[in-house]
Amino acid sequence: MTKNLPAIAGRYIASIAAVIAITFFYRHTTRFNTTTIAFTYLLAILGASALWGLAASIFMSLAATLAYNFFFLPPVGTLVISDPQNWVAMFAFLITSVVGSDLADRARRQAAEADRRRREVERLYGFSQRLLSAGNPIELLNAIPRQIVDTFEVGAAALFISEKQKIYRSGMDIPQLDGDYLKAVVAREDTQIDEERSVCFAPLQLGTRVLGSVGISGHVLSRQTLEALGTLIAVAVERAHAIELVGKTEAAREGERLKSALLDAIAHDFRTPLTSMKASVTSLLSGTKLDEAQRVELLTIINEECDRLNRLVGEAAEMARLEAGEVKLQLEDHRVVDLISGALDVCKGVLGTRPIHVEVDNPNLTVRADLARARESLVHLVENANLYSPPDQPVTISAEDKDDFVLFSVADHGPGIGEMEMNLIFDKFYRGKDQRYRVQGTGMGLPIAKAIVEAHGGTIGVVSQSGHGSVFSFSLPKVKGATQRR
């Protein structure tokens, strides 16, 4: 109240100044009658009411009445009124000015209230748009108090969620917005407004359910706005919760799908070596006389199938470690030709006599990579190309400089990949629908290669056309300056 004293005093001084100015003007002008003078005072009083409020306009009405009586109603120069008609005129002037001031003040307050509500509705709309942009419940609950402070320009905001029994805050630390006040609002299920302390509370009500409460300090909002705000927040919290449940349901469904795929892969790929091993062991234990060559052949089958099983288990374990981020890369500078030759040495046993074409324009091209892991990615792509290509068709391995990366490509002459399968080819355990029972594999080679490449900061992809083969490509970071040494 003390801060407003200068402004209030200024209004009263301005009112007196306006009365003095009008009086001075008409005292020195003889062309106007008393009715014109009275209407001039009245217009000034109505203007003061519209600008400064009822109190200033009533004060101005009294001052104008006295000036009107003293300077313009006979006998002029006294406060005595001799003509009864002038008494009627003066009181009519006073009553009209007071009533007009009251009406003008009401119109001003109603206009101000309408403008305030318009601004609050606009802010509610903006607030609702912000709520819709957040789907993560944790992100949403942390963002709501901050959005309230920013949108409604208040000092502080606090949000209490009954289910979590947790309070989320933003802005200044206000004692009035403590947990007891917020929990009390939930218990009462009613909007609370305290204008003296400039705080207000609203329950987060959704139908008959109360999800929590919201408290605001620094600027009191209207009851309608508070109720709308509470409903909007309740809807947003319930929506985010529903999205979270849908996400969990989808995750569970995806998990079941992966489990089914894993079981299918295990059933198919583990059964084959186990069947071979079981048949070989049964033959050895049957008591049938076998010559040395037959015994060696059966033992060789057992040994190879054990290696195959060991590889299947190893790939599954490696995929799990890569996804968990437990693999630490040993990054060093390595020449591309060394990486390719190392991969071909690993694949030598499976490639047999297949023609291999290597195309590297610059032998000094160097990458920053973990040699063993990068080589493993290339091995998976080469073995994949070997599995799906006819025995007499070549596999082409190339490497080229591509901005800050080196792009490796492995091209085959296999059956190609259908358009519908292009987005699935790097999924775990996925194998081509037309090849899964014709070609041995676990469906983990390409996902492992993808995980390794992405751990290096590169990308992997495939270009294919049914019946014309496929080209798998991946990128690794290039060592700058290496391309200039020839």
Coordinates of C-alpha atoms in Angstrom, one line a residue:
M1 CA 0.0 0.0 0.0
T2 CA 2.9 2.4 0.8
K3 CA 4.3 1.9 -2.7
N4 CA 1.0 3.1 -4.2
L5 CA 0.8 6.3 -2.2
P6 CA 2.7 8.5 -4.7
A7 CA 0.5 7.2 -7.6
I8 CA -2.7 7.9 -5.6
A9 CA -1.6 11.3 -4.6
G10 CA -0.7 12.1 -8.2
R11 CA -4.3 11.1 -9.3
Y12 CA -5.9 13.5 -6.8
I13 CA -3.5 16.3 -7.8
A14 CA -4.3 15.7 -11.5
S15 CA -8.1 15.8 -10.7
I16 CA -7.8 19.1 -8.9
A17 CA -5.6 20.4 -11.8
A18 CA -8.3 19.4 -14.3
V19 CA -11.0 21.2 -12.3
I20 CA -8.8 24.3 -12.0
A21 CA -8.1 24.3 -15.8
I22 CA -11.7 24.0 -16.7
T23 CA -12.7 26.7 -14.3
F24 CA -10.0 29.1 -15.4
F25 CA -11.0 28.6 -19.1
Y26 CA -14.7 29.3 -18.6
R27 CA -14.1 32.2 -16.1
H28 CA -12.2 34.0 -18.9
T29 CA -14.7 33.1 -21.6
T30 CA -18.2 34.6 -21.6
R31 CA -19.7 32.8 -24.7
F32 CA -20.8 29.6 -22.8
N33 CA -23.7 29.1 -20.5
T34 CA -23.8 27.1 -17.2
T35 CA -25.1 24.0 -18.9
T36 CA -22.1 23.7 -21.2
I37 CA -19.8 24.3 -18.2
A38 CA -21.5 21.5 -16.2
F39 CA -21.2 19.0 -19.1
T40 CA -17.6 19.9 -19.5
Y41 CA -17.0 19.1 -15.8
L42 CA -19.0 15.9 -16.2
L43 CA -16.9 14.7 -19.2
A44 CA -13.7 15.3 -17.3
I45 CA -15.1 13.4 -14.3
L46 CA -16.1 10.4 -16.5
G47 CA -12.6 10.5 -18.0
A48 CA -11.0 10.5 -14.6
S49 CA -13.2 7.6 -13.6
A50 CA -12.1 5.6 -16.6
L51 CA -8.5 6.3 -16.1
W52 CA -8.0 6.5 -12.3
G53 CA -11.0 4.7 -10.7
L54 CA -14.0 5.6 -8.6
A55 CA -12.3 7.3 -5.6
A56 CA -10.5 9.9 -7.7
S57 CA -13.6 10.6 -9.8
I58 CA -15.8 11.1 -6.7
F59 CA -13.2 13.5 -5.2
M60 CA -13.1 15.3 -8.6
S61 CA -17.0 15.4 -8.5
L62 CA -17.0 17.2 -5.2
A63 CA -14.3 19.6 -6.2
A64 CA -16.1 20.3 -9.5
T65 CA -19.4 20.8 -7.7
L66 CA -17.9 23.4 -5.3
A67 CA -16.2 25.2 -8.2
Y68 CA -19.4 25.2 -10.3
N69 CA -21.3 26.6 -7.4
F70 CA -18.7 29.2 -6.4
F71 CA -17.7 30.5 -9.8
F72 CA -20.8 30.0 -12.0
L73 CA -24.0 29.8 -10.1
P74 CA -25.4 33.2 -8.8
P75 CA -24.6 34.8 -6.6
V76 CA -21.1 34.2 -8.1
G77 CA -18.2 34.3 -5.6
T78 CA -20.2 32.7 -2.7
L79 CA -21.3 29.2 -1.9
V80 CA -24.8 30.5 -1.3
I81 CA -27.4 29.6 -4.0
S82 CA -30.4 31.9 -4.2
D83 CA -32.4 30.3 -7.0
P84 CA -34.1 26.9 -6.1
Q85 CA -33.6 25.9 -9.7
N86 CA -29.9 26.2 -9.3
W87 CA -30.1 23.9 -6.3
V88 CA -31.8 21.3 -8.4
A89 CA -29.1 21.8 -11.1
M90 CA -26.2 21.5 -8.7
F91 CA -27.6 18.3 -7.0
A92 CA -28.4 16.9 -10.4
F93 CA -24.9 17.6 -11.5
L94 CA -23.4 16.0 -8.4
I95 CA -25.6 12.9 -8.6
T96 CA -25.0 12.5 -12.3
S97 CA -21.2 12.8 -11.9
V98 CA -21.1 10.3 -9.1
V99 CA -23.4 7.8 -10.8
G100 CA -21.6 8.3 -14.1
S101 CA -18.2 7.8 -12.3
D102 CA -19.5 4.6 -10.8
L103 CA -20.7 3.3 -14.2
A104 CA -17.5 4.3 -15.9
D105 CA -15.5 2.6 -13.2
R106 CA -17.5 -0.6 -13.5
A107 CA -17.0 -0.6 -17.2
R108 CA -13.3 0.0 -16.8
R109 CA -13.0 -2.9 -14.3
Q110 CA -15.1 -5.2 -16.5
A111 CA -13.0 -4.4 -19.5
A112 CA -9.8 -5.0 -17.4
E113 CA -11.3 -8.3 -16.2
A114 CA -12.2 -9.3 -19.7
D115 CA -8.7 -8.5 -20.9
R116 CA -7.2 -10.4 -18.0
R117 CA -9.3 -13.4 -18.7
R118 CA -8.5 -13.2 -22.4
R119 CA -4.8 -13.2 -21.6
E120 CA -5.3 -16.2 -19.2
V121 CA -7.2 -18.1 -21.9
E122 CA -4.3 -17.4 -24.4
R123 CA -1.8 -18.6 -21.8
L124 CA -3.9 -21.7 -21.1
Y125 CA -3.9 -22.5 -24.8
G126 CA -0.1 -22.0 -25.0
F127 CA 0.3 -24.1 -21.9
S128 CA -1.8 -26.9 -23.3
Q129 CA 0.3 -26.9 -26.5
R130 CA 3.4 -27.3 -24.4
L131 CA 1.9 -30.2 -22.4
L132 CA 1.1 -32.1 -25.7
S133 CA 4.7 -31.9 -26.8
A134 CA 5.9 -34.0 -23.8
G135 CA 5.3 -37.7 -23.8
N136 CA 7.8 -39.0 -21.3
P137 CA 6.1 -38.9 -17.8
I138 CA 9.3 -38.1 -15.9
E139 CA 10.2 -35.3 -18.4
L140 CA 6.6 -34.0 -18.3
L141 CA 6.4 -33.8 -14.5
N142 CA 9.6 -31.9 -14.2
A143 CA 8.6 -29.6 -17.0
I144 CA 5.1 -28.6 -15.8
P145 CA 6.1 -26.3 -13.0
R146 CA 8.7 -24.6 -15.2
Q147 CA 6.1 -24.1 -17.9
I148 CA 3.7 -22.6 -15.5
V149 CA 6.2 -20.1 -14.3
D150 CA 7.2 -19.2 -17.9
T151 CA 3.7 -19.1 -19.3
F152 CA 1.8 -17.3 -16.5
E153 CA 4.7 -15.2 -15.4
V154 CA 4.4 -16.2 -11.7
G155 CA 7.1 -16.4 -9.1
A156 CA 7.0 -20.1 -8.3
A157 CA 5.0 -23.2 -9.0
A158 CA 4.8 -26.6 -7.3
L159 CA 3.2 -29.9 -8.5
F160 CA 2.2 -32.7 -6.2
I161 CA 1.4 -36.2 -7.6
S162 CA -0.4 -38.4 -5.2
E163 CA 0.6 -41.7 -6.8
K164 CA 4.3 -40.9 -6.5
Q165 CA 4.0 -38.8 -3.3
K166 CA 6.5 -36.5 -4.8
I167 CA 6.7 -32.7 -5.3
Y168 CA 8.1 -31.1 -8.5
R169 CA 9.1 -27.4 -8.2
S170 CA 10.2 -24.4 -10.2
G171 CA 11.0 -20.8 -9.4
M172 CA 11.6 -19.3 -6.0
D173 CA 11.5 -21.4 -2.8
I174 CA 8.1 -20.3 -1.2
P175 CA 7.2 -21.6 2.2
Q176 CA 3.5 -21.4 1.4
L177 CA 4.0 -24.0 -1.4
D178 CA 5.1 -26.7 1.0
G179 CA 3.9 -30.3 0.9
D180 CA 1.3 -29.9 3.7
Y181 CA -0.6 -27.2 1.7
L182 CA -0.5 -29.2 -1.5
K183 CA -1.7 -32.4 0.2
A184 CA -4.5 -30.5 2.0
V185 CA -5.8 -29.4 -1.4
V186 CA -5.9 -33.0 -2.5
A187 CA -7.9 -33.9 0.6
R188 CA -10.3 -31.0 0.2
E189 CA -10.7 -31.4 -3.6
D190 CA -11.3 -27.7 -3.8
T191 CA -9.6 -24.7 -5.3
Q192 CA -7.9 -22.4 -2.7
I193 CA -7.1 -18.7 -3.4
D194 CA -5.3 -16.5 -0.8
E195 CA -4.9 -13.0 -2.3
E196 CA -3.2 -11.6 0.8
R197 CA -0.3 -14.0 0.5
S198 CA -0.5 -14.1 -3.3
V199 CA -0.8 -17.9 -3.5
C200 CA -3.4 -20.2 -5.0
F201 CA -3.9 -23.9 -5.2
A202 CA -6.0 -26.2 -7.5
P203 CA -6.6 -30.0 -7.4
L204 CA -5.6 -32.1 -10.5
Q205 CA -9.1 -33.4 -11.0
L206 CA -10.0 -35.8 -13.8
G207 CA -13.7 -36.7 -13.4
T208 CA -14.1 -38.0 -9.9
R209 CA -10.4 -38.8 -9.5
V210 CA -7.9 -36.4 -7.9
L211 CA -4.4 -37.1 -9.2
G212 CA -2.6 -34.4 -7.1
S213 CA -2.5 -30.7 -6.8
V214 CA -0.8 -27.6 -8.2
G215 CA 0.3 -24.5 -6.2
I216 CA 1.2 -21.0 -7.6
S217 CA 2.8 -18.1 -5.9
G218 CA 3.5 -14.5 -7.0
H219 CA 0.4 -13.9 -9.1
V220 CA -3.2 -15.0 -8.2
L221 CA -5.1 -16.5 -11.1
S222 CA -8.8 -16.5 -11.4
R223 CA -10.8 -19.5 -10.1
Q224 CA -11.9 -20.5 -13.6
T225 CA -8.3 -20.4 -14.8
L226 CA -7.0 -22.5 -11.9
E227 CA -9.7 -25.1 -12.4
A228 CA -8.9 -25.3 -16.1
L229 CA -5.2 -25.5 -15.3
G230 CA -5.7 -28.3 -12.9
T231 CA -7.8 -30.2 -15.4
L232 CA -5.3 -29.7 -18.2
I233 CA -2.4 -31.0 -16.1
A234 CA -4.5 -34.0 -15.0
V235 CA -5.3 -34.9 -18.6
A236 CA -1.6 -34.5 -19.6
V237 CA -0.4 -36.6 -16.7
E238 CA -3.0 -39.3 -17.5
R239 CA -2.1 -39.1 -21.2
A240 CA 1.6 -39.5 -20.4
H241 CA 0.9 -42.4 -18.1
A242 CA -1.2 -44.1 -20.9
I243 CA 1.7 -43.5 -23.4
E244 CA 4.1 -45.1 -20.9
L245 CA 1.8 -48.1 -20.5
V246 CA 1.5 -48.5 -24.3
G247 CA 5.3 -48.3 -24.5
K248 CA 5.7 -51.0 -21.9
T249 CA 3.1 -53.1 -23.6
E250 CA 4.9 -52.7 -27.0
A251 CA 8.2 -53.4 -25.3
A252 CA 6.8 -56.5 -23.8
R253 CA 5.3 -57.6 -27.1
E254 CA 8.7 -56.9 -28.9
G255 CA 10.4 -58.9 -26.2
E256 CA 8.1 -61.8 -26.7
R257 CA 8.7 -61.5 -30.5
L258 CA 12.5 -61.6 -29.9
K259 CA 12.1 -64.5 -27.6
S260 CA 10.2 -66.4 -30.2
A261 CA 12.8 -65.5 -32.8
L262 CA 15.6 -66.6 -30.5
L263 CA 13.8 -69.9 -29.8
D264 CA 13.3 -70.4 -33.5
A265 CA 16.9 -69.7 -34.2
I266 CA 18.0 -72.0 -31.4
A267 CA 15.6 -74.7 -32.5
H268 CA 16.8 -74.6 -36.1
D269 CA 20.5 -73.8 -35.8
F270 CA 21.3 -75.7 -32.6
R271 CA 19.3 -78.7 -33.6
T272 CA 21.3 -79.4 -36.7
P273 CA 24.7 -79.7 -35.1
L274 CA 23.2 -81.6 -32.1
T275 CA 21.6 -84.0 -34.4
S276 CA 24.9 -84.6 -36.3
M277 CA 26.8 -85.0 -33.0
K278 CA 24.1 -87.4 -31.6
A279 CA 24.2 -89.5 -34.8
S280 CA 28.0 -89.7 -34.7
V281 CA 28.2 -90.6 -31.0
T282 CA 25.5 -93.2 -31.5
S283 CA 27.4 -94.8 -34.3
L284 CA 30.6 -94.8 -32.2
L285 CA 28.8 -96.4 -29.2
S286 CA 26.8 -98.9 -31.2
G287 CA 29.5 -101.5 -31.1
T288 CA 29.5 -101.7 -34.9
K289 CA 33.0 -102.4 -36.2
L290 CA 34.2 -99.3 -37.8
D291 CA 37.5 -98.9 -39.6
E292 CA 39.9 -96.1 -38.7
A293 CA 38.7 -93.8 -41.5
Q294 CA 35.1 -94.0 -40.4
R295 CA 36.0 -93.3 -36.8
V296 CA 38.0 -90.3 -37.8
E297 CA 35.2 -89.0 -40.0
L298 CA 32.7 -89.3 -37.1
L299 CA 35.0 -87.6 -34.6
T300 CA 35.7 -84.9 -37.2
I301 CA 32.0 -84.3 -37.5
I302 CA 31.6 -84.1 -33.7
N303 CA 34.6 -81.6 -33.5
E304 CA 33.2 -79.4 -36.2
E305 CA 29.7 -79.3 -34.8
C306 CA 31.1 -78.5 -31.4
D307 CA 32.9 -75.5 -32.9
R308 CA 29.7 -74.5 -34.6
L309 CA 27.8 -74.6 -31.3
N310 CA 30.6 -72.7 -29.6
R311 CA 30.4 -70.0 -32.3
L312 CA 26.6 -69.7 -31.9
V313 CA 26.9 -69.2 -28.2
G314 CA 29.8 -66.8 -28.6
E315 CA 27.8 -64.6 -31.1
A316 CA 24.8 -64.4 -28.8
A317 CA 27.1 -63.4 -25.9
E318 CA 28.9 -60.8 -28.0
M319 CA 25.6 -59.3 -29.2
A320 CA 24.5 -59.0 -25.5
R321 CA 27.8 -57.3 -24.6
L322 CA 27.6 -54.9 -27.5
E323 CA 24.1 -53.9 -26.7
A324 CA 24.9 -53.3 -23.1
G325 CA 27.9 -51.1 -24.0
E326 CA 30.4 -53.3 -22.2
V327 CA 32.8 -53.6 -25.1
K328 CA 35.7 -51.1 -24.9
L329 CA 37.2 -50.2 -28.2
Q330 CA 41.0 -50.0 -28.6
L331 CA 41.2 -47.2 -31.2
E332 CA 44.4 -46.9 -33.2
D333 CA 45.4 -45.9 -36.7
H334 CA 45.2 -48.8 -39.2
R335 CA 45.7 -49.0 -42.9
V336 CA 42.6 -50.1 -44.9
V337 CA 44.5 -52.7 -46.9
D338 CA 45.7 -54.3 -43.6
L339 CA 42.1 -54.4 -42.3
I340 CA 40.9 -56.1 -45.5
S341 CA 43.7 -58.6 -45.8
G342 CA 43.2 -59.6 -42.1
A343 CA 39.5 -60.2 -42.8
L344 CA 40.2 -62.3 -45.8
D345 CA 42.7 -64.4 -43.8
V346 CA 39.9 -65.1 -41.3
C347 CA 37.5 -66.0 -44.1
K348 CA 40.0 -68.1 -46.1
G349 CA 38.5 -71.4 -44.8
V350 CA 34.9 -70.6 -45.8
L351 CA 35.7 -68.9 -49.1
G352 CA 37.5 -71.8 -50.6
T353 CA 38.1 -71.2 -54.3
R354 CA 35.6 -68.3 -54.7
P355 CA 37.1 -65.3 -56.7
I356 CA 37.6 -62.3 -54.5
H357 CA 38.1 -58.8 -56.0
V358 CA 39.7 -56.1 -53.8
E359 CA 39.4 -52.5 -55.0
V360 CA 41.3 -49.8 -52.9
D361 CA 42.3 -46.7 -54.9
N362 CA 44.7 -45.4 -52.2
P363 CA 46.8 -48.1 -50.3
N364 CA 47.7 -45.5 -47.7
L365 CA 44.1 -44.8 -46.7
T366 CA 43.9 -45.1 -42.9
V367 CA 41.1 -45.4 -40.4
R368 CA 40.9 -44.8 -36.7
A369 CA 39.4 -48.0 -35.4
D370 CA 39.7 -51.1 -33.1
L371 CA 41.3 -53.4 -35.6
A372 CA 39.9 -56.6 -34.2
R373 CA 36.3 -55.3 -34.0
A374 CA 36.4 -53.5 -37.4
R375 CA 37.9 -56.7 -39.0
E376 CA 35.1 -58.7 -37.4
S377 CA 32.4 -56.4 -39.0
L378 CA 34.0 -56.9 -42.4
V379 CA 34.3 -60.7 -41.8
H380 CA 30.5 -60.9 -41.1
L381 CA 29.7 -59.1 -44.4
V382 CA 32.1 -61.2 -46.4
E383 CA 30.8 -64.5 -44.9
N384 CA 27.2 -63.2 -45.5
A385 CA 28.1 -62.5 -49.2
N386 CA 29.7 -66.0 -49.5
L387 CA 26.6 -67.7 -48.0
Y388 CA 24.2 -66.2 -50.4
S389 CA 26.2 -66.1 -53.7
P390 CA 26.6 -69.0 -56.2
P391 CA 30.0 -70.7 -55.7
D392 CA 31.5 -69.5 -59.0
Q393 CA 30.5 -65.8 -58.6
P394 CA 33.0 -63.3 -57.2
V395 CA 32.7 -61.2 -54.1
T396 CA 34.0 -57.6 -54.5
I397 CA 35.5 -55.7 -51.5
S398 CA 36.1 -52.0 -52.0
A399 CA 37.1 -49.0 -49.9
E400 CA 36.9 -45.3 -50.9
D401 CA 37.5 -41.9 -49.3
K402 CA 34.2 -40.3 -48.3
D403 CA 34.6 -36.9 -46.5
D404 CA 35.7 -37.7 -42.9
F405 CA 35.1 -41.4 -43.3
V406 CA 36.3 -44.4 -45.3
L407 CA 33.4 -46.3 -46.9
F408 CA 33.8 -50.1 -47.1
S409 CA 31.6 -52.1 -49.5
V410 CA 31.0 -55.8 -50.0
A411 CA 29.1 -56.7 -53.2
D412 CA 27.8 -60.1 -54.0
H413 CA 25.8 -61.8 -56.9
G414 CA 23.2 -63.4 -54.7
P415 CA 19.4 -63.4 -54.9
G416 CA 19.1 -59.9 -53.5
I417 CA 16.8 -58.6 -50.8
G418 CA 13.2 -57.8 -51.2
E419 CA 12.0 -54.2 -50.6
M420 CA 9.9 -55.4 -47.6
E421 CA 12.9 -56.9 -45.9
M422 CA 15.3 -54.0 -46.3
N423 CA 14.3 -52.5 -42.9
L424 CA 14.5 -55.9 -41.1
I425 CA 17.8 -57.2 -42.4
F426 CA 19.9 -55.8 -39.5
D427 CA 17.4 -56.9 -36.8
K428 CA 18.6 -59.6 -34.4
F429 CA 17.8 -63.2 -35.5
Y430 CA 16.2 -62.1 -38.7
R431 CA 16.9 -64.1 -41.8
G432 CA 15.5 -63.7 -45.3
K433 CA 12.2 -65.4 -45.6
D434 CA 13.2 -67.3 -48.8
Q435 CA 16.6 -68.3 -47.5
R436 CA 16.3 -69.0 -43.8
Y437 CA 15.9 -72.8 -44.3
R438 CA 18.3 -73.1 -47.2
V439 CA 21.3 -71.3 -45.8
Q440 CA 22.9 -72.0 -42.4
G441 CA 23.2 -69.0 -40.0
T442 CA 22.0 -67.5 -36.7
G443 CA 20.8 -64.1 -38.0
M444 CA 23.2 -62.4 -35.6
G445 CA 26.1 -61.6 -38.0
L446 CA 24.7 -58.4 -39.5
P447 CA 23.4 -57.0 -36.2
I448 CA 26.8 -57.6 -34.6
A449 CA 28.5 -55.8 -37.6
K450 CA 26.0 -52.9 -37.2
A451 CA 26.6 -52.6 -33.4
I452 CA 30.4 -52.5 -34.0
V453 CA 30.2 -49.9 -36.7
E454 CA 27.9 -47.7 -34.8
A455 CA 30.2 -48.0 -31.7
H456 CA 32.9 -46.5 -33.9
G457 CA 30.6 -43.6 -34.9
G458 CA 30.0 -44.9 -38.4
T459 CA 26.9 -46.1 -40.3
I460 CA 25.9 -49.3 -42.1
G461 CA 23.4 -49.9 -44.8
V462 CA 22.5 -52.1 -47.8
V463 CA 21.5 -51.5 -51.4
S464 CA 19.9 -54.4 -53.2
Q465 CA 17.7 -55.5 -56.0
S466 CA 16.0 -58.9 -56.2
G467 CA 17.8 -61.2 -58.5
H468 CA 20.8 -58.9 -59.0
G469 CA 22.7 -59.2 -55.7
S470 CA 23.4 -56.8 -52.8
V471 CA 26.0 -54.3 -51.8
F472 CA 26.5 -53.9 -48.0
S473 CA 28.4 -50.8 -47.0
F474 CA 29.7 -49.4 -43.7
S475 CA 31.9 -46.4 -42.7
L476 CA 34.7 -45.9 -40.3
P477 CA 36.4 -42.6 -39.2
K478 CA 39.2 -41.6 -41.5
V479 CA 42.6 -40.5 -40.2
K480 CA 43.0 -37.0 -41.7
G481 CA 46.0 -36.4 -43.9
A482 CA 46.5 -40.1 -44.7
T483 CA 45.0 -39.7 -48.2
Q484 CA 47.7 -37.3 -49.3
R485 CA 50.5 -39.9 -48.9
R486 CA 50.7 -41.9 -52.1

